[in-house]
Amino acid sequence: MSLSRRQFGTAISAAAITAAYGRPGWAQAPLVIKLSHVVAADTPKGKGSIKFKELAEQYTGGKAKVEVYQNSTLYKDKEEVEALQLGAVQLLAPSTAKFAPLGAKEFEALDLPFLFANDDQYAKVLGGDVGKYLFSKLESKGITGLGFWDNGFHMITSNKPVITPADLQGLKVRISGSKIADQYFRLCGAIPQILAFSEVYQSMQTGVVDAGENTPSNVLTQKFYEVQKHITIAQHAHLQYAVIANSKFWSGLPPDMKAPLEKAMAEATAYTNDIARKENIDALAEMKKFGKNEFHVLDDAQRKVLRTAMQPTYTWAEGRVGKEVLDILAKATAV
Ligand code: LMR
């Protein structure tokens, strides 16, 4: 990948700052930290990123300057992880469905259908051993995991009603990258297609795809509701992000920068996870008010039918993500 000047920018590495500390003039230069993401500002991740920027700049007394690039303005889905490894961007918050290119397929286990019973269980599982285990898988890749940010359960958007697995038969469904999602939609007879987030609206508008899965805040802010007639509250899978840093950058931070940045990240993480549920409830209410869509809320029996159709994904997943992560997840979700 070749990086444009804008993408590489003039970010000063932590090592350079460390080396320059004490030198007149240089010591005053703020440390530029680029945080790139693909969603709109008015979403849990968008707001969490801004919160981190505010807190980081405040806690470092202006010694750090955080540049937030939202809505794929700096990188699209696939480019961003490569840019992080190259050190062209210091922080990212990709959905865990997009971690396979980093060599950490285990993250895709979080996409298993009907994995989490509810928001509380999700938070408990990611806050415990599962979260620690997944972050340990990043260490050898030059990536440091800093926190998990929530964005709630997926809905299915489509150009025809989707109530039963049979309704998905033959539908071209946009997925974001996970082979687990590919598998559970295939089991329903759909034709999954991986597309970058920034390409979804147009692909739905022009019929390149017939359907997609996403959370209310993403469907609202990307205006997918304009180009999809039906919205099914299926809650069949969960969308979460792992906030990650380039390890060389993060571990090279001088102590007087690292501590305030860690504090800023911990607080931004708590804030994001606190607002995620309400952001999605509000987004759904807003779309209902627009009156452009037909909403279908799956009842328990309908969810059970979908769950049964998608269930073989669990056996299939062993070959993709490995037994270890599946066992850890099974244990964590059993309580
Ligand atoms: C998607 O591609 O649908 C999501 O991963 C976008 C996001 O970051 O929420």
Coordinates of C-alpha atoms and ligand atoms in Angstrom, one line a residue:
M1 CA 0.0 0.0 0.0
S2 CA 1.3 3.4 -0.8
L3 CA 0.4 6.2 1.6
S4 CA -0.5 9.7 0.6
R5 CA 1.2 12.6 2.3
R6 CA -2.1 13.2 4.1
Q7 CA -2.3 9.7 5.3
F8 CA 1.2 9.6 6.5
G9 CA 1.0 13.2 7.7
T10 CA 3.5 14.8 10.0
A11 CA 2.8 12.6 13.1
I12 CA 5.8 12.7 15.4
S13 CA 6.6 9.2 16.7
A14 CA 6.8 8.7 20.5
A15 CA 10.4 7.6 20.0
A16 CA 11.2 10.9 18.3
I17 CA 9.6 12.8 21.1
T18 CA 11.5 10.8 23.7
A19 CA 14.7 11.4 21.8
A20 CA 13.9 15.1 21.5
Y21 CA 12.9 15.6 25.1
G22 CA 15.0 18.2 26.8
R23 CA 16.0 19.8 23.5
P24 CA 14.9 23.4 23.4
G25 CA 12.0 24.0 20.9
W26 CA 11.3 20.3 20.3
A27 CA 10.1 19.7 23.8
Q28 CA 7.2 22.0 23.1
A29 CA 6.0 20.2 19.9
P30 CA 2.8 18.4 20.7
L31 CA 2.7 14.7 20.1
V32 CA 0.3 14.1 17.2
I33 CA -1.8 11.0 17.7
K34 CA -4.0 10.0 14.7
L35 CA -7.2 8.0 15.5
S36 CA -8.9 6.8 12.3
H37 CA -12.3 5.2 12.0
V38 CA -15.0 4.6 9.5
V39 CA -18.3 5.6 11.1
A40 CA -20.0 9.0 11.6
A41 CA -19.3 11.3 14.5
D42 CA -22.8 10.8 15.9
T43 CA -22.4 7.2 16.9
P44 CA -21.0 5.4 20.0
K45 CA -17.6 5.0 18.3
G46 CA -17.6 8.5 16.9
K47 CA -18.5 10.0 20.3
G48 CA -16.0 7.8 22.1
S49 CA -13.2 9.0 19.8
I50 CA -14.0 12.6 20.5
K51 CA -14.2 11.9 24.2
F52 CA -10.7 10.4 24.1
K53 CA -9.4 13.4 22.2
E54 CA -10.8 15.8 24.7
L55 CA -9.5 13.9 27.7
A56 CA -6.1 13.1 26.2
E57 CA -5.5 16.7 25.4
Q58 CA -6.7 17.8 28.8
Y59 CA -4.8 15.2 30.9
T60 CA -1.5 15.7 29.0
G61 CA -1.9 19.5 29.4
G62 CA -1.8 19.9 25.6
K63 CA 1.3 17.8 25.1
A64 CA -0.7 15.4 23.0
K65 CA -2.8 16.5 20.1
V66 CA -5.3 13.9 19.0
E67 CA -6.5 14.1 15.4
V68 CA -9.7 12.1 14.9
Y69 CA -10.5 11.1 11.3
Q70 CA -14.0 9.8 11.0
N71 CA -16.2 8.4 8.2
S72 CA -13.4 6.7 6.3
T73 CA -11.8 10.1 5.5
L74 CA -8.3 8.8 6.1
Y75 CA -8.6 5.0 5.5
K76 CA -11.2 2.5 4.5
D77 CA -11.7 -0.7 6.4
K78 CA -8.9 -2.8 4.9
E79 CA -6.3 0.0 4.7
E80 CA -6.5 1.1 8.3
V81 CA -5.0 -2.0 9.9
E82 CA -2.1 -2.0 7.5
A83 CA -1.6 1.7 8.2
L84 CA -1.5 1.0 12.0
Q85 CA 1.2 -1.7 11.5
L86 CA 3.2 0.7 9.4
G87 CA 2.9 3.4 12.1
A88 CA 1.1 5.8 9.8
V89 CA -1.8 6.0 12.2
Q90 CA -1.4 5.4 16.0
L91 CA -4.9 4.4 17.1
L92 CA -7.8 2.6 15.5
A93 CA -11.1 1.1 16.7
P94 CA -12.0 -1.5 14.0
S95 CA -14.9 -3.8 14.5
T96 CA -13.6 -7.2 15.7
A97 CA -15.1 -8.7 12.5
K98 CA -12.2 -7.1 10.7
F99 CA -9.3 -8.6 12.6
A100 CA -8.4 -11.5 10.4
P101 CA -6.0 -9.5 8.2
L102 CA -4.0 -8.8 11.4
G103 CA -3.5 -12.6 11.8
A104 CA -5.9 -12.7 14.7
K105 CA -8.8 -14.7 13.4
E106 CA -9.8 -15.5 17.0
F107 CA -11.6 -12.2 17.2
E108 CA -14.1 -13.4 14.6
A109 CA -15.5 -15.8 17.3
L110 CA -17.3 -12.8 18.7
D111 CA -19.4 -12.7 15.5
L112 CA -20.9 -16.1 16.3
P113 CA -24.7 -16.0 15.9
F114 CA -26.8 -15.6 19.1
L115 CA -23.6 -15.7 21.2
F116 CA -24.6 -13.1 23.8
A117 CA -27.9 -13.3 25.6
N118 CA -28.1 -9.6 26.2
D119 CA -26.0 -6.4 26.6
D120 CA -25.0 -7.2 30.2
Q121 CA -23.7 -10.6 29.3
Y122 CA -21.7 -9.1 26.4
A123 CA -20.1 -6.5 28.7
K124 CA -19.2 -9.1 31.3
V125 CA -17.7 -11.5 28.8
L126 CA -15.5 -8.9 27.1
G127 CA -14.5 -7.3 30.4
G128 CA -13.2 -10.7 31.6
D129 CA -10.9 -13.5 30.4
V130 CA -12.2 -13.4 26.8
G131 CA -11.1 -9.8 26.4
K132 CA -7.7 -10.6 27.9
Y133 CA -7.2 -13.7 25.8
L134 CA -8.1 -11.8 22.6
F135 CA -5.7 -9.0 23.3
S136 CA -2.9 -11.4 24.0
K137 CA -3.3 -12.6 20.4
L138 CA -2.3 -9.2 19.2
E139 CA 1.0 -8.8 21.0
S140 CA 3.1 -10.7 18.4
K141 CA 1.6 -8.6 15.6
G142 CA 3.0 -5.3 17.0
I143 CA -0.4 -4.3 18.2
T144 CA -1.6 -3.4 21.7
G145 CA -5.2 -3.7 22.7
L146 CA -6.5 -0.9 24.8
G147 CA -10.2 -1.5 25.3
F148 CA -13.4 -2.8 23.8
W149 CA -16.1 -0.4 22.7
D150 CA -19.7 -1.6 22.4
N151 CA -22.1 -0.9 19.5
G152 CA -24.9 -3.3 20.3
F153 CA -26.8 -5.9 18.4
H154 CA -27.2 -6.1 14.6
M155 CA -30.4 -5.7 12.7
I156 CA -30.9 -7.0 9.2
T157 CA -31.8 -4.4 6.6
S158 CA -33.2 -5.5 3.3
N159 CA -35.3 -4.7 0.2
K160 CA -37.8 -7.4 1.1
P161 CA -39.2 -8.6 4.4
V162 CA -36.9 -11.0 6.3
I163 CA -38.6 -12.9 9.0
T164 CA -37.5 -16.5 8.4
P165 CA -34.2 -18.0 7.2
A166 CA -36.0 -18.8 3.9
D167 CA -36.5 -15.1 3.4
L168 CA -32.8 -14.7 3.1
Q169 CA -32.6 -17.3 0.3
G170 CA -30.8 -15.8 -2.7
L171 CA -30.3 -12.3 -1.1
K172 CA -27.0 -10.7 -1.6
V173 CA -26.1 -9.6 1.9
R174 CA -23.3 -7.1 2.6
I175 CA -21.0 -8.3 5.4
S176 CA -18.1 -6.4 6.8
G177 CA -15.4 -9.0 6.7
S178 CA -16.0 -11.9 9.1
K179 CA -16.0 -15.4 7.7
I180 CA -18.3 -16.3 10.6
A181 CA -20.9 -13.9 9.3
D182 CA -20.3 -15.3 5.8
Q183 CA -21.1 -18.7 7.1
Y184 CA -24.3 -18.0 9.1
F185 CA -25.8 -16.1 6.1
R186 CA -24.8 -18.9 3.7
L187 CA -26.5 -21.4 6.0
C188 CA -29.7 -19.4 5.3
G189 CA -29.1 -19.5 1.5
A190 CA -28.0 -16.0 1.2
I191 CA -25.0 -14.8 -0.8
P192 CA -22.8 -12.7 1.5
Q193 CA -20.5 -10.1 0.0
I194 CA -17.7 -8.3 1.8
L195 CA -17.8 -4.5 1.1
A196 CA -16.0 -1.6 2.8
F197 CA -18.3 0.3 5.0
S198 CA -18.0 3.5 2.9
E199 CA -19.3 1.6 -0.1
V200 CA -22.4 0.2 1.5
Y201 CA -24.9 3.0 0.8
Q202 CA -24.2 3.1 -2.9
S203 CA -24.2 -0.7 -3.2
M204 CA -27.6 -0.9 -1.6
Q205 CA -28.9 2.0 -3.7
T206 CA -27.7 0.4 -7.0
G207 CA -28.7 -3.1 -6.1
V208 CA -25.2 -4.5 -5.9
V209 CA -26.5 -5.9 -2.6
D210 CA -30.0 -6.5 -1.4
A211 CA -29.4 -6.5 2.3
G212 CA -27.0 -5.9 5.2
E213 CA -26.6 -6.3 8.9
N214 CA -25.7 -3.4 11.1
T215 CA -26.7 -1.5 14.3
P216 CA -29.3 1.2 14.5
S217 CA -26.7 4.0 15.0
N218 CA -24.9 2.9 11.8
V219 CA -28.0 2.4 9.8
L220 CA -29.3 5.9 10.7
T221 CA -26.0 7.9 10.3
Q222 CA -25.0 6.2 7.0
K223 CA -28.6 6.6 5.8
F224 CA -29.0 2.9 4.9
Y225 CA -32.6 3.3 5.9
E226 CA -33.1 5.4 2.7
V227 CA -32.0 2.6 0.5
Q228 CA -33.5 -0.4 2.3
K229 CA -37.2 -0.8 2.7
H230 CA -37.3 -3.3 5.6
I231 CA -35.6 -3.4 8.9
T232 CA -35.7 -6.6 11.0
I233 CA -34.8 -6.4 14.7
A234 CA -33.1 -9.8 14.7
Q235 CA -30.4 -9.3 17.2
H236 CA -28.7 -12.3 15.7
A237 CA -25.1 -11.0 16.2
H238 CA -23.2 -8.3 18.0
L239 CA -21.0 -5.4 16.9
Q240 CA -18.1 -4.4 19.0
Y241 CA -14.8 -2.7 18.4
A242 CA -11.3 -3.3 19.8
V243 CA -9.4 -0.1 20.3
I244 CA -5.8 -0.8 19.3
A245 CA -2.5 1.0 19.2
N246 CA 0.7 0.5 17.3
S247 CA 2.8 -1.2 20.0
K248 CA 6.0 0.6 19.2
F249 CA 4.3 3.9 19.5
W250 CA 2.4 3.0 22.7
S251 CA 5.2 1.4 24.6
G252 CA 7.6 4.1 23.5
L253 CA 5.6 6.8 25.1
P254 CA 7.4 8.7 27.9
P255 CA 5.8 7.9 31.3
D256 CA 4.5 11.5 31.7
M257 CA 2.5 10.9 28.5
K258 CA 1.6 7.3 28.9
A259 CA -0.2 7.6 32.3
P260 CA -2.5 10.4 31.2
L261 CA -3.2 8.8 27.9
E262 CA -4.1 5.5 29.6
K263 CA -6.4 7.3 31.9
A264 CA -8.0 9.1 29.0
M265 CA -8.5 5.8 27.2
A266 CA -10.0 4.1 30.2
E267 CA -12.5 6.9 30.7
A268 CA -13.4 7.2 27.0
T269 CA -14.0 3.4 27.0
A270 CA -16.3 3.6 30.0
Y271 CA -18.1 6.6 28.4
T272 CA -18.6 4.8 25.1
N273 CA -19.9 1.6 26.7
D274 CA -22.2 3.7 28.8
I275 CA -23.9 5.5 25.9
A276 CA -23.9 2.7 23.3
R277 CA -27.3 1.2 24.3
K278 CA -29.1 4.5 24.5
E279 CA -27.5 5.8 21.2
N280 CA -29.0 2.8 19.4
I281 CA -32.4 3.0 21.1
D282 CA -32.5 6.7 20.0
A283 CA -31.4 5.9 16.5
L284 CA -34.1 3.3 16.1
A285 CA -36.7 5.7 17.4
E286 CA -35.6 8.3 15.0
M287 CA -35.9 6.0 12.0
K288 CA -39.3 4.9 13.1
K289 CA -40.3 8.5 13.2
F290 CA -39.2 9.0 9.6
G291 CA -41.7 6.4 8.5
K292 CA -39.6 5.2 5.5
N293 CA -39.3 1.6 6.6
E294 CA -41.3 -1.4 7.6
F295 CA -40.0 -2.7 10.9
H296 CA -40.2 -6.4 11.9
V297 CA -39.4 -7.3 15.4
L298 CA -38.6 -11.0 15.7
D299 CA -40.4 -12.7 18.6
D300 CA -38.8 -15.5 20.6
A301 CA -40.1 -18.3 18.4
Q302 CA -38.9 -16.5 15.2
R303 CA -35.5 -15.9 16.7
K304 CA -35.3 -19.6 17.6
V305 CA -35.9 -20.6 14.0
L306 CA -33.2 -18.3 12.8
R307 CA -30.9 -19.4 15.6
T308 CA -31.4 -23.1 14.6
A309 CA -30.6 -22.3 11.0
M310 CA -27.4 -20.5 11.9
Q311 CA -26.3 -22.9 14.7
P312 CA -24.0 -25.1 12.5
T313 CA -21.7 -22.1 12.3
Y314 CA -20.4 -23.1 15.7
T315 CA -19.0 -26.4 14.5
W316 CA -17.7 -24.8 11.3
A317 CA -16.0 -22.1 13.3
E318 CA -13.6 -24.5 14.9
G319 CA -11.6 -24.7 11.6
R320 CA -11.6 -21.0 11.3
V321 CA -10.9 -19.5 14.7
G322 CA -9.7 -22.6 16.6
K323 CA -11.1 -24.6 19.5
E324 CA -9.3 -22.6 22.2
V325 CA -11.2 -19.4 21.8
L326 CA -14.5 -21.2 21.3
D327 CA -14.0 -23.1 24.6
I328 CA -13.1 -19.9 26.5
L329 CA -16.2 -18.2 25.0
A330 CA -18.5 -21.1 25.8
K331 CA -17.3 -21.1 29.4
A332 CA -17.8 -17.3 29.7
T333 CA -21.3 -17.3 28.1
A334 CA -22.5 -20.3 30.1
V335 CA -22.9 -18.1 33.3
Ligands
LMR1 C1 -19.2 -2.2 9.3 O1 -18.4 -2.3 8.4 O2 -20.4 -2.4 9.0 C2 -18.9 -1.8 10.7 O3 -17.7 -2.5 11.1 C3 -18.6 -0.3 10.7 C4 -18.3 0.1 12.1 O4 -17.1 0.4 12.3 O5 -19.2 0.2 12.9

